[in-house]
Amino acid sequence: MFLLYFIILLFLCTEAKGENYEYIFRDSSLLHEVQMRKVFDDPEEFLRLKLLKPQREILFEYRELRISSVPTHKRKSILKKFIKKNFENISGLEHWIPPDFKKSPKILGNIQDSEFFQTLKKFNRAWMKNGRKLTKDVMEHPEHYSFILVPKPFFVSSEKKHEMGYWESFWIFQGLMACDMVESARNQMENIFSIIDKLGYCPPYNRVYYKGRTSPPMLPFMMSSYLERTNDTDFLAKHIGRMDSDLTSWIRQRLTLLQTPFHYFFIVVEEWLTSVRPEHYLEDIERLMNYKPRSTPGPREMLWDVDSSVVMTSVFFTAVTEASARLMVPWLREYGYKAKARYFQNISREMNYTLQNLLQISNCWRDLHIDEGFLPETSFSLTPMWLGVATLPCASAQQIPISTGPEAIYSSRTQALNWISDICKVHVENLVDIASAFHIAKTIPDLFLEHRSKVESAKVKPPSMSMLVFAVIFFRYLLSLPLGTILKEYFNSQTGENENDRQ
């Protein structure tokens, strides 16, 4: 009996060592039972718990429960007792006040509207509430937590968040730069670089159960903004290899080849949900169980040859990939990575080709469902326009370099006039529809601003609103040029005609 016990314990030690301490949060039978029995209302609550014992001991005690032999209706209560004995609900984070916080950043000096001024001051104070850093216990005993360690303090997007997010870090970074908190903004990037050192890429959040999943490569955008502000080329030289690694990992995981009888396209797809995500465990299990193959041939079978795991071709991801690759090219050339610069230049070219020849439909861009075809016209995306990625769907449009923004067309007033005129012709009806929705719902339909596989409730997320604000600023800039009177008259006449048609 003792020999059997020793063999089992040795097996568990080997298993834990092979999978590291994160195994319990990623692929264990304990995780399966906890999530399937809905022990917690929030699926991520279990994943954030602290282990009170080494993983191997917890797994051994769990096997001793022989939970599979327990009647189904009793399992939840047994699991609750087991979790209470072996885990503790400790966040692993502590509040942190950024030392470079400024009560009155320069941006406030440009605001004349008193109400808006007070609103911005309130937003600025949020930096004092949303700063976090990992506790000393987390840093000394990472095997008891699900965190991927980061060396610097960071900011969370809301007080309900318990980890650092890559996508959210981009928007937080922009806010920090706007509020003159350059050191804190740099810390956000340093944390992402530290994760890339460990994994070769940065997952969506700094939790071990997100490993294996890449995120939209936002580091080049952050670095571009940082360089414009500081001209710290030493920082770029130090981290150019890490940005290369992150973008390459994203491309390898998300880029795939779609072939038609006459063309081929490199497409960037939505997250491949061929496996179960720990934080959406039950949802993914039900999705996989309820999946039914099509009874009749769809576009996949009739038109193109593509991996069966590919479902959605994303305009948003394609545009982000193109812009990131384009930004990397001159930096890589400058530091001698000529072969990699050519590689990213080719990626940028292919993404442009895909946007213009596959995803551009009816003067706009739309996500493509491989089985169902293009999404409805109501779910169009203007992300490529805002990122300056693709040539606009207008005869006179020109690509806008992402690093220069509106200044790129300042030298050619005729081009600016033609550009905005074509935009009005193509999109003014949609803009009127959006304005109507805004008036009714007091918000912007999220689908208008970000990629979505289905129409959701008319709610907008902060990143979407930022994109909209960037677009408004861009149009305001064009309208402020000397030819602004002509543009205003044209835009107003087009808007009036569409409103009359709707009435």
Short mmCIF file of C-alpha atoms in Angstrom, two decimals, residues 35 113 205-206 211 242 269 394 402 414 440 496:
data_model
loop_
_atom_site.label_atom_id
_atom_site.label_comp_id
_atom_site.label_asym_id
_atom_site.label_seq_id
_atom_site.Cartn_x
_atom_site.Cartn_y
_atom_site.Cartn_z
CA GLN A 35 -16.49 25.04 -13.88
CA ASP A 113 -15.71 74.71 -21.33
CA TYR A 205 -3.85 39.19 -19.65
CA ASN A 206 -1.01 38.41 -17.27
CA LYS A 211 -0.98 31.28 -22.17
CA ARG A 242 10.73 41.92 -28.38
CA VAL A 269 -8.91 35.35 -38.30
CA CYS A 394 -13.23 56.14 -53.01
CA ILE A 402 -0.45 56.35 -39.48
CA THR A 414 -7.40 69.60 -53.69
CA ILE A 440 -32.29 57.54 -29.44
CA GLY A 496 -29.86 67.50 -45.30
#
